[in-house]
Coordinates of N, CA and C in Angstrom, one line a residue:
Chain J
K1 N -8.0 -8.2 17.4 CA -7.6 -9.1 16.2 C -7.7 -8.1 14.8
N2 N -6.5 -8.6 13.4 CA -6.8 -7.9 12.3 C -7.8 -8.1 11.4
E3 N -8.4 -6.9 11.0 CA -9.0 -8.1 9.4 C -8.5 -8.6 8.4
V4 N -6.7 -8.2 8.5 CA -6.3 -9.3 7.7 C -5.1 -9.7 8.4
E5 N -4.6 -11.0 7.9 CA -3.8 -11.2 8.7 C -2.4 -12.4 8.0
Q6 N -1.5 -12.1 7.8 CA -0.4 -12.6 7.0 C 0.3 -13.9 8.0
S7 N 1.0 -14.8 7.6 CA 1.9 -15.5 7.7 C 2.8 -16.0 6.6
P8 N 3.7 -16.7 6.6 CA 4.9 -15.9 7.6 C 4.9 -14.7 8.1
Q9 N 5.0 -14.0 9.2 CA 6.0 -12.9 9.1 C 7.4 -12.3 8.4
N10 N 8.4 -13.4 8.4 CA 9.7 -13.6 8.2 C 9.7 -14.7 7.5
L11 N 10.0 -14.9 6.1 CA 10.7 -16.4 5.8 C 12.2 -16.1 4.9
T12 N 13.2 -16.9 5.4 CA 13.8 -16.9 4.2 C 14.2 -18.0 3.0
A13 N 14.7 -18.3 2.4 CA 15.0 -19.4 1.4 C 15.9 -19.8 1.0
Q14 N 15.9 -20.4 0.2 CA 17.3 -20.7 -0.8 C 17.0 -20.9 -1.2
E15 N 18.0 -19.6 -3.0 CA 17.7 -19.7 -4.2 C 17.4 -20.5 -4.8
G16 N 15.7 -21.0 -5.7 CA 15.2 -22.1 -6.3 C 13.9 -22.7 -5.5
E17 N 14.0 -22.5 -3.9 CA 13.1 -23.4 -3.4 C 11.6 -22.9 -4.0
F18 N 10.1 -23.4 -3.8 CA 9.2 -23.1 -3.6 C 8.7 -22.1 -2.9
I19 N 8.3 -20.9 -2.4 CA 7.5 -20.3 -1.6 C 6.2 -20.3 -1.6
T20 N 5.7 -19.9 -0.7 CA 4.6 -19.8 0.0 C 3.9 -18.6 0.9
I21 N 3.1 -18.0 1.2 CA 2.6 -16.6 1.5 C 1.6 -16.9 1.8
N22 N 0.7 -17.2 2.7 CA -0.7 -17.0 3.1 C -1.6 -15.9 3.3
C23 N -2.6 -15.8 3.4 CA -3.3 -14.0 3.6 C -4.3 -14.7 4.0
S24 N -5.0 -14.9 5.0 CA -6.6 -14.6 5.9 C -7.3 -13.4 5.9
Y25 N -8.5 -13.5 5.7 CA -9.4 -11.4 6.1 C -10.2 -12.8 6.6
S26 N -11.5 -11.6 7.1 CA -12.6 -11.9 8.2 C -13.3 -11.2 7.4
V27 N -13.7 -10.8 6.6 CA -14.2 -9.6 6.4 C -15.0 -10.5 5.1
G28 N -16.2 -9.8 4.4 CA -16.5 -10.4 3.2 C -15.6 -9.0 2.1
I29 N -15.4 -9.3 1.0 CA -14.8 -8.8 0.0 C -15.5 -9.1 -1.4
S30 N -14.6 -7.7 -1.7 CA -14.9 -7.6 -3.5 C -13.6 -7.9 -4.2
A31 N -12.5 -7.6 -4.2 CA -10.7 -7.9 -4.6 C -9.8 -8.4 -3.4
L32 N -9.1 -8.7 -3.6 CA -8.0 -9.1 -3.3 C -6.8 -8.8 -4.0
H33 N -5.7 -7.9 -3.5 CA -4.5 -7.5 -3.5 C -2.9 -8.0 -3.0
W34 N -2.9 -9.0 -4.5 CA -0.6 -8.9 -3.5 C -0.1 -7.8 -4.2
L35 N 1.0 -7.2 -2.9 CA 1.8 -6.0 -3.6 C 2.9 -6.4 -3.0
Q36 N 3.4 -6.1 -3.9 CA 5.2 -6.3 -3.0 C 5.7 -4.5 -3.2
Q37 N 6.7 -4.7 -2.2 CA 7.2 -3.1 -1.4 C 8.8 -3.8 -1.4
H38 N 9.7 -3.0 -2.3 CA 10.9 -3.2 -2.0 C 11.8 -2.0 -0.8
P39 N 12.9 -2.9 -0.9 CA 13.7 -1.3 0.7 C 13.3 -0.2 0.6
G40 N 13.4 0.7 -0.7 CA 13.0 1.6 -1.0 C 12.2 2.6 -0.5
G41 N 10.9 1.6 -0.8 CA 9.3 1.8 -0.2 C 8.2 2.0 -0.7
G42 N 8.7 2.0 -2.5 CA 8.0 1.5 -3.1 C 7.5 0.5 -4.0
I43 N 5.8 1.2 -3.9 CA 5.0 -0.2 -3.9 C 4.8 -0.9 -4.9
V44 N 4.6 -1.3 -5.7 CA 4.0 -2.6 -6.9 C 2.7 -3.4 -6.6
S45 N 2.4 -3.4 -7.4 CA 0.3 -4.2 -7.6 C 1.1 -5.6 -8.5
L46 N 0.9 -6.6 -7.8 CA 1.1 -8.1 -8.7 C -0.2 -8.6 -9.2
F47 N -1.1 -9.1 -8.7 CA -2.5 -8.7 -8.9 C -3.2 -8.6 -7.7
M48 N -4.7 -8.9 -9.2 CA -5.8 -8.3 -8.7 C -6.6 -9.4 -8.4
L49 N -7.0 -10.1 -7.2 CA -8.1 -11.4 -7.3 C -9.0 -11.6 -7.1
S50 N -10.5 -11.7 -7.3 CA -12.1 -11.7 -6.7 C -12.0 -13.0 -6.3
S51 N -11.8 -13.8 -7.6 CA -11.8 -16.1 -7.2 C -10.9 -16.8 -8.1
G52 N -10.4 -17.6 -7.9 CA -9.2 -18.6 -8.7 C -8.0 -18.4 -8.7
K53 N -7.6 -18.2 -9.5 CA -6.0 -17.8 -9.7 C -5.7 -17.2 -10.9
K54 N -4.7 -16.6 -10.3 CA -4.1 -15.5 -11.8 C -2.0 -16.0 -11.6
K55 N -1.6 -16.3 -12.5 CA -0.2 -16.3 -12.5 C 0.3 -15.1 -13.6
H56 N 1.1 -14.8 -13.4 CA 2.5 -13.9 -14.5 C 3.9 -14.3 -14.2
G57 N 4.5 -15.0 -14.8 CA 5.8 -15.7 -14.7 C 5.8 -16.6 -14.0
R58 N 6.6 -16.3 -12.6 CA 7.3 -17.3 -11.8 C 6.0 -16.7 -10.2
L59 N 5.5 -15.8 -10.8 CA 3.5 -15.8 -9.5 C 3.4 -16.6 -10.1
I60 N 2.0 -16.6 -9.1 CA 0.7 -17.8 -8.8 C 0.7 -17.1 -7.5
A61 N -1.0 -16.5 -7.6 CA -2.0 -16.2 -6.3 C -3.4 -16.8 -7.2
T62 N -3.8 -17.0 -5.5 CA -4.7 -18.1 -5.6 C -5.8 -17.8 -4.4
I63 N -7.0 -17.3 -4.7 CA -8.0 -17.2 -3.3 C -8.2 -18.5 -3.0
N64 N -9.6 -18.2 -2.1 CA -10.8 -19.5 -1.9 C -12.1 -18.3 -1.1
I65 N -12.6 -18.0 -1.8 CA -13.3 -17.4 -1.0 C -14.8 -17.4 -0.2
Q66 N -15.0 -18.5 -0.1 CA -15.5 -19.6 0.9 C -14.8 -20.1 2.4
E67 N -13.4 -19.9 1.9 CA -12.2 -20.0 3.0 C -11.9 -18.9 3.9
K68 N -12.2 -17.5 2.9 CA -11.0 -15.9 2.8 C -9.7 -16.1 3.3
H69 N -9.3 -17.0 2.3 CA -8.2 -16.9 2.3 C -7.2 -16.9 0.6
S70 N -5.9 -16.3 0.5 CA -5.4 -16.9 -0.3 C -3.6 -17.0 -0.7
S71 N -3.5 -17.5 -1.4 CA -2.0 -17.9 -1.2 C -1.0 -16.8 -2.6
L72 N 0.1 -16.7 -2.0 CA 0.3 -16.1 -3.0 C 2.0 -17.1 -3.6
H73 N 2.2 -17.7 -4.5 CA 3.5 -18.6 -5.0 C 4.3 -18.1 -5.6
I74 N 5.8 -18.4 -4.8 CA 6.7 -18.3 -5.9 C 7.9 -19.2 -6.5
T75 N 7.8 -19.8 -7.9 CA 8.1 -20.5 -8.0 C 9.7 -20.3 -8.2
A76 N 10.6 -21.2 -8.1 CA 12.0 -21.1 -8.7 C 12.6 -19.3 -8.2
S77 N 12.6 -19.6 -6.6 CA 13.1 -18.0 -5.5 C 14.4 -17.9 -6.9
H78 N 14.3 -16.8 -6.4 CA 15.9 -15.2 -6.8 C 15.8 -14.1 -5.6
P79 N 16.7 -14.0 -5.5 CA 17.1 -12.8 -4.6 C 17.1 -12.0 -4.8
R80 N 16.3 -11.3 -5.9 CA 15.6 -10.4 -6.5 C 14.2 -10.3 -6.1
D81 N 13.5 -12.0 -5.7 CA 12.7 -11.8 -5.1 C 12.1 -11.0 -3.3
S82 N 13.6 -10.9 -3.2 CA 13.5 -9.8 -1.5 C 13.0 -9.2 -1.5
A83 N 11.4 -8.4 -0.7 CA 11.1 -7.8 -0.9 C 10.3 -7.8 1.1
V84 N 9.2 -7.6 1.1 CA 7.8 -7.7 1.5 C 6.4 -7.5 0.8
Y85 N 5.6 -8.9 1.2 CA 5.0 -8.9 -0.3 C 3.4 -8.5 0.9
I86 N 2.3 -8.0 -0.2 CA 1.6 -7.3 1.6 C 0.0 -7.9 0.5
C87 N -0.6 -8.2 1.5 CA -1.8 -9.0 1.5 C -2.6 -8.0 1.2
A88 N -3.9 -6.6 0.6 CA -5.2 -5.9 1.1 C -6.0 -6.7 -0.1
V89 N -7.3 -6.1 1.0 CA -8.4 -6.8 0.6 C -9.2 -5.0 0.6
R90 N -10.4 -5.3 -0.5 CA -11.2 -4.0 -0.6 C -12.3 -4.9 0.1
E91 N -13.5 -4.4 1.0 CA -14.4 -4.8 1.2 C -15.7 -5.0 0.8
T92 N -16.6 -5.6 0.7 CA -17.6 -5.5 0.1 C -18.3 -4.5 0.3
S93 N -18.6 -3.5 1.3 CA -19.1 -2.9 2.1 C -19.0 -1.5 1.8
G94 N -17.3 -1.0 1.0 CA -16.7 -0.1 1.0 C -15.6 -0.4 0.1
S95 N -15.1 1.1 -0.4 CA -13.9 1.3 -1.4 C -12.2 0.8 -1.0
R96 N -12.5 1.1 0.3 CA -11.4 2.0 0.7 C -10.2 0.2 1.1
L97 N -8.8 0.1 1.0 CA -8.0 -0.9 0.7 C -8.1 -1.2 2.8
T98 N -7.6 -2.4 3.2 CA -7.1 -3.1 4.0 C -6.2 -3.5 3.9
F99 N -5.4 -3.2 4.4 CA -3.5 -3.7 4.3 C -3.6 -5.0 5.3
G100 N -3.1 -5.9 5.0 CA -2.4 -6.7 6.1 C -1.4 -5.9 6.1
E101 N 0.2 -6.9 7.6 CA 1.5 -6.0 8.1 C 2.6 -6.9 7.1
G102 N 2.0 -7.5 6.0 CA 3.1 -7.8 5.6 C 4.1 -8.9 5.6
T103 N 5.3 -9.4 4.6 CA 5.3 -10.8 5.3 C 7.1 -10.5 4.1
Q104 N 8.1 -10.6 5.1 CA 9.1 -9.9 4.8 C 10.2 -11.6 4.1
L105 N 10.1 -11.3 2.8 CA 11.1 -12.1 2.6 C 12.5 -12.0 1.6
T106 N 13.2 -12.7 2.3 CA 14.7 -12.8 2.3 C 14.9 -14.5 0.9
V107 N 15.5 -14.0 0.3 CA 16.2 -15.5 -0.8 C 17.5 -15.3 -1.4
N108 N 17.6 -16.2 -0.2 CA 19.8 -16.3 -0.2 C 19.9 -16.5 -1.5
P109 N 21.6 -16.4 -1.9 CA 22.0 -17.1 -3.2 C 22.9 -18.4 -2.4
Chain S
E1 N 7.1 4.8 -18.8 CA 5.6 4.4 -18.1 C 5.2 5.0 -17.5
A2 N 4.0 5.4 -17.2 CA 4.1 6.9 -16.4 C 4.2 6.6 -15.3
E3 N 4.1 7.2 -13.9 CA 4.3 6.6 -13.0 C 4.0 7.6 -11.7
V4 N 3.7 7.9 -10.8 CA 3.6 8.4 -9.4 C 3.8 9.0 -9.2
A5 N 4.6 10.2 -8.7 CA 6.0 11.2 -8.5 C 4.9 11.5 -7.2
Q6 N 6.1 11.9 -6.4 CA 6.6 12.1 -4.8 C 7.9 12.8 -4.2
S7 N 6.9 13.6 -3.7 CA 8.2 14.6 -3.0 C 8.0 15.6 -1.8
P8 N 9.7 15.4 -0.8 CA 10.6 14.8 -1.7 C 10.7 13.6 -0.6
R9 N 11.8 13.3 -1.3 CA 11.4 11.4 -0.8 C 11.9 11.2 0.4
Y10 N 12.4 12.1 1.5 CA 13.0 12.1 2.8 C 12.8 13.3 3.0
K11 N 12.3 13.4 4.7 CA 12.5 14.5 5.0 C 12.2 14.4 6.5
I12 N 13.3 15.0 7.1 CA 14.0 14.9 8.8 C 13.0 16.7 8.9
T13 N 12.4 16.3 10.3 CA 11.9 17.9 10.4 C 11.8 17.8 12.4
E14 N 11.5 19.0 13.2 CA 11.6 18.5 14.4 C 9.9 19.0 15.1
K15 N 9.7 17.7 15.7 CA 8.5 17.8 16.2 C 7.8 19.8 17.0
S16 N 7.1 19.8 16.7 CA 6.3 21.5 16.1 C 6.1 21.9 14.6
Q17 N 6.6 21.4 14.3 CA 6.6 22.6 12.5 C 6.0 21.6 11.6
A18 N 5.9 22.5 10.6 CA 5.1 21.8 9.8 C 5.3 21.0 8.5
V19 N 5.7 20.3 7.7 CA 6.0 19.5 7.2 C 4.6 19.7 5.9
A20 N 5.1 19.6 4.7 CA 4.4 19.2 3.7 C 5.2 18.3 2.8
F21 N 4.2 17.5 1.9 CA 4.5 16.4 1.0 C 3.5 16.5 -0.6
W22 N 3.9 16.1 -1.1 CA 3.4 16.5 -2.9 C 3.0 15.3 -3.4
C23 N 2.1 14.9 -3.9 CA 2.3 13.9 -4.9 C 1.5 14.4 -6.0
D24 N 2.1 14.1 -7.6 CA 1.4 13.8 -8.7 C 1.2 12.7 -9.2
P25 N -0.3 11.9 -9.5 CA -1.0 11.0 -9.9 C -0.7 10.8 -11.9
I26 N -0.9 9.6 -11.7 CA -0.8 9.5 -13.4 C -1.1 10.0 -14.1
S27 N -1.0 10.9 -15.1 CA -2.0 11.8 -15.8 C -3.5 10.7 -16.4
G28 N -4.5 11.5 -16.0 CA -5.9 11.0 -16.3 C -6.2 10.1 -14.9
H29 N -5.8 9.9 -14.1 CA -6.0 9.0 -12.8 C -7.0 10.0 -12.2
A30 N -8.4 9.2 -12.0 CA -9.7 10.5 -11.4 C -9.1 10.4 -9.9
T31 N -9.0 8.9 -9.4 CA -8.5 8.9 -7.9 C -7.4 9.0 -7.0
L32 N -7.0 9.3 -6.3 CA -6.0 9.2 -5.4 C -5.9 9.8 -4.3
Y33 N -5.2 8.5 -3.6 CA -4.9 7.9 -1.6 C -3.6 8.4 -1.0
W34 N -3.7 9.1 -0.2 CA -2.8 9.2 0.9 C -2.6 8.4 1.6
Y35 N -2.0 7.2 1.7 CA -1.7 6.0 3.3 C -0.8 6.8 4.2
R36 N -0.2 6.6 5.2 CA 0.6 5.8 6.2 C 1.0 5.1 6.3
Q37 N 2.0 4.4 6.3 CA 2.8 3.0 6.8 C 3.9 3.4 7.6
I38 N 3.6 2.3 8.9 CA 4.1 2.8 9.8 C 5.4 1.5 9.6
L39 N 6.3 1.4 10.3 CA 7.5 0.3 10.0 C 7.1 -0.9 10.2
G40 N 6.7 -1.7 9.5 CA 6.4 -3.2 10.3 C 5.1 -3.5 9.8
Q41 N 4.5 -2.1 9.8 CA 3.1 -2.4 9.7 C 2.7 -2.3 8.0
G42 N 1.9 -2.6 7.7 CA 0.9 -2.3 6.4 C 0.6 -0.8 6.2
P43 N 0.5 -0.3 5.0 CA -0.4 0.9 4.9 C -1.8 1.9 4.9
E44 N -1.7 2.2 5.8 CA -3.1 3.0 6.1 C -3.7 4.2 5.7
L45 N -4.8 3.8 4.9 CA -5.4 5.0 4.9 C -5.4 6.4 5.0
L46 N -5.6 7.5 4.9 CA -5.3 8.9 5.5 C -6.3 9.3 4.9
V47 N -6.6 9.6 3.6 CA -7.5 10.6 2.5 C -7.3 9.9 1.2
Q48 N -8.8 9.9 1.1 CA -9.0 9.2 -0.6 C -10.1 10.2 -1.4
F49 N -9.5 10.8 -2.6 CA -9.9 12.3 -3.4 C -11.0 11.2 -4.4
Q50 N -11.8 11.4 -4.8 CA -12.0 11.4 -6.9 C -12.2 13.0 -7.2
D51 N -11.2 12.7 -7.8 CA -10.9 14.3 -8.9 C -10.2 15.2 -7.5
E52 N -11.8 16.8 -7.6 CA -10.8 17.1 -6.5 C -11.5 17.4 -5.2
S53 N -12.4 16.3 -4.8 CA -13.4 15.8 -3.5 C -13.3 14.8 -3.2
V54 N -12.8 14.8 -1.8 CA -12.5 14.0 -0.3 C -13.8 13.2 -0.6
V55 N -13.7 12.0 -0.7 CA -14.0 10.8 -0.9 C -14.1 10.2 0.7
D56 N -13.3 9.7 1.8 CA -13.1 9.5 2.6 C -11.9 10.5 3.1
D57 N -11.8 10.5 4.6 CA -11.2 10.6 5.6 C -11.4 11.1 6.8
S58 N -12.0 9.6 7.3 CA -12.6 9.1 8.0 C -11.3 8.3 9.3
Q59 N -10.2 8.1 8.4 CA -9.0 8.0 9.3 C -7.6 9.3 9.9
L60 N -7.9 10.0 8.8 CA -7.2 11.5 9.2 C -7.3 12.0 10.2
P61 N -6.6 12.2 11.0 CA -5.9 13.0 12.3 C -6.4 14.8 11.9
K62 N -7.9 15.1 11.9 CA -7.6 16.2 11.2 C -7.2 17.3 12.0
D63 N -7.2 17.4 13.2 CA -6.5 18.1 14.0 C -5.3 18.9 14.0
R64 N -4.7 18.2 12.9 CA -2.9 18.3 12.6 C -3.2 17.9 11.1
F65 N -3.7 17.0 10.7 CA -3.3 17.2 9.5 C -4.1 17.3 8.5
S66 N -4.0 17.4 7.0 CA -5.4 18.2 6.1 C -4.5 18.0 4.3
A67 N -5.5 17.8 4.1 CA -4.9 17.4 1.8 C -6.1 17.7 1.3
E68 N -5.4 18.1 0.4 CA -6.1 18.9 -0.5 C -5.3 18.8 -2.4
R69 N -7.0 18.5 -3.1 CA -6.2 18.3 -4.3 C -7.2 19.9 -4.9
L70 N -6.8 21.0 -5.5 CA -7.5 22.0 -5.9 C -8.3 21.7 -6.7
K71 N -7.6 20.7 -8.0 CA -8.1 21.4 -9.3 C -7.7 19.5 -9.6
G72 N -7.9 18.7 -8.7 CA -8.3 17.6 -9.1 C -7.1 16.6 -10.1
V73 N -5.7 16.9 -9.5 CA -4.8 16.7 -10.7 C -3.9 16.1 -9.3
D74 N -2.3 17.2 -9.5 CA -1.7 16.9 -8.1 C -2.2 17.3 -6.7
S75 N -1.9 16.8 -5.4 CA -2.3 16.8 -4.0 C -1.1 17.3 -3.1
T76 N -1.7 18.1 -2.4 CA -0.6 18.2 -1.1 C -1.4 17.7 0.1
L77 N -0.3 17.1 1.2 CA -0.9 16.1 2.4 C 0.0 17.2 3.5
K78 N -0.4 17.7 4.6 CA 0.5 19.0 5.4 C -0.1 18.5 6.5
I79 N 1.4 18.3 7.5 CA 0.8 17.9 8.6 C 1.6 19.0 9.9
Q80 N 0.6 19.4 10.9 CA 1.1 20.6 11.6 C 0.7 20.6 12.7
P81 N 1.1 20.8 14.0 CA 2.5 20.6 14.4 C 2.9 19.0 14.0
A82 N 4.0 18.7 13.5 CA 4.6 17.4 13.5 C 4.9 16.9 15.4
E83 N 4.2 15.8 15.0 CA 4.5 15.1 16.3 C 5.4 13.6 16.4
L84 N 5.9 13.1 17.2 CA 7.4 12.6 16.6 C 6.8 10.8 16.8
G85 N 5.8 11.2 16.6 CA 4.5 9.2 15.8 C 4.1 9.5 15.1
D86 N 4.8 11.0 14.4 CA 4.6 11.1 12.9 C 5.6 10.3 11.7
S87 N 6.3 9.9 12.7 CA 7.5 9.3 11.9 C 7.1 7.7 11.4
A88 N 6.6 7.8 9.5 CA 6.4 6.6 9.2 C 6.5 7.1 7.3
M89 N 6.0 6.3 6.9 CA 6.5 7.0 5.3 C 5.1 7.3 4.6
Y90 N 5.2 8.2 4.3 CA 4.3 8.6 3.7 C 3.6 8.5 2.0
L91 N 2.3 7.0 1.4 CA 2.5 7.0 0.2 C 1.2 8.1 -0.1
C92 N 1.5 7.9 -1.8 CA 0.8 8.3 -2.1 C 0.0 7.3 -3.7
A93 N -1.1 6.9 -3.7 CA -1.6 5.9 -4.9 C -2.8 6.5 -6.3
S94 N -2.8 6.7 -6.9 CA -3.1 6.9 -8.1 C -4.6 5.5 -8.8
G95 N -5.5 5.7 -9.3 CA -6.2 4.9 -10.0 C -7.1 5.1 -11.1
N96 N -7.4 5.0 -11.9 CA -8.1 5.7 -13.2 C -9.6 4.9 -13.2
T97 N -10.7 4.6 -12.3 CA -11.6 4.2 -12.0 C -12.3 4.2 -10.8
G98 N -11.7 4.6 -9.7 CA -12.5 4.6 -8.4 C -13.3 3.4 -7.8
R99 N -13.3 3.0 -9.4 CA -14.9 1.4 -9.3 C -14.0 0.7 -7.7
K100 N -14.4 -0.8 -7.2 CA -13.8 -1.6 -6.6 C -12.5 -2.7 -6.9
E101 N -13.0 -2.6 -8.7 CA -12.0 -3.7 -9.2 C -10.9 -2.5 -9.7
E102 N -10.2 -1.1 -9.2 CA -9.3 -0.4 -9.8 C -8.4 -0.5 -9.3
T103 N -7.0 -1.2 -10.4 CA -5.9 -1.0 -9.6 C -4.9 -0.2 -9.1
Q104 N -4.7 0.2 -7.7 CA -3.9 1.6 -7.4 C -2.1 1.0 -7.7
Y105 N -1.9 2.3 -8.5 CA -0.3 2.7 -8.8 C 0.4 3.6 -7.6
F106 N 1.1 2.9 -7.0 CA 1.6 3.6 -6.2 C 3.3 3.9 -5.9
G107 N 3.3 5.4 -5.6 CA 4.9 6.4 -6.2 C 5.6 6.1 -5.1
P108 N 6.5 6.0 -5.4 CA 7.7 5.7 -4.2 C 8.1 6.4 -2.7
G109 N 6.8 6.9 -1.8 CA 7.0 7.6 -0.7 C 7.8 8.5 -0.9
T110 N 7.5 9.3 0.6 CA 7.6 10.0 1.9 C 7.7 9.7 2.6
R111 N 10.2 9.1 3.1 CA 9.8 9.0 4.9 C 10.2 10.3 5.6
L112 N 9.3 10.7 6.7 CA 9.4 11.1 7.8 C 9.6 11.0 9.1
L113 N 11.1 11.8 9.3 CA 11.3 11.7 10.4 C 11.1 12.6 11.4
V114 N 10.6 12.6 12.5 CA 10.4 13.7 13.3 C 10.9 13.5 14.8
L115 N 11.9 14.3 14.8 CA 12.6 14.4 15.7 C 12.4 15.4 17.0

């Protein structure tokens, strides 16, 4: 069992839909990151969370430390949101990031 | 805006050959990471540097992989000899604190194909 699990693995949506990507982890963490990876391979950091909720534009990230669960929401989705979204956690016991396998999002016009 | 630079972007090689990848982190960033990402999976840390020192190389296959950051700035990752299973995206990232709340900035990656 992976320490970081994401669901769904693949998600296809129509433009304008509200999207939720989930991340569950099994270890104690000091921070959780949401990352976006475009087809060319480059990765962009979207959020870093240790508690509560953060919002940036149409993106919202929440974390529940007790339940060891985080969600990334995209409101009014757009085809340019199509990418792989990766959840990564930094364990309290170390400095290394452990990554989930990613969620491939495709938003159709 | 400052970016992490990597070269080459793509590399095709035959097995048993040597390959090398280069990374130039954002200026002033003390922490540098090399990750390997196999298609369909999340990145996996290979090595972490703090300035010129290796902080974590526990997942680096040291029989064939080596990494250096001699002056604490740019870094080179080498594979010798390359194997078919080394085909992957090699990502470099840098951060400016090394603390647990650090944000990592990723380069565009080097996509390696071993034939």
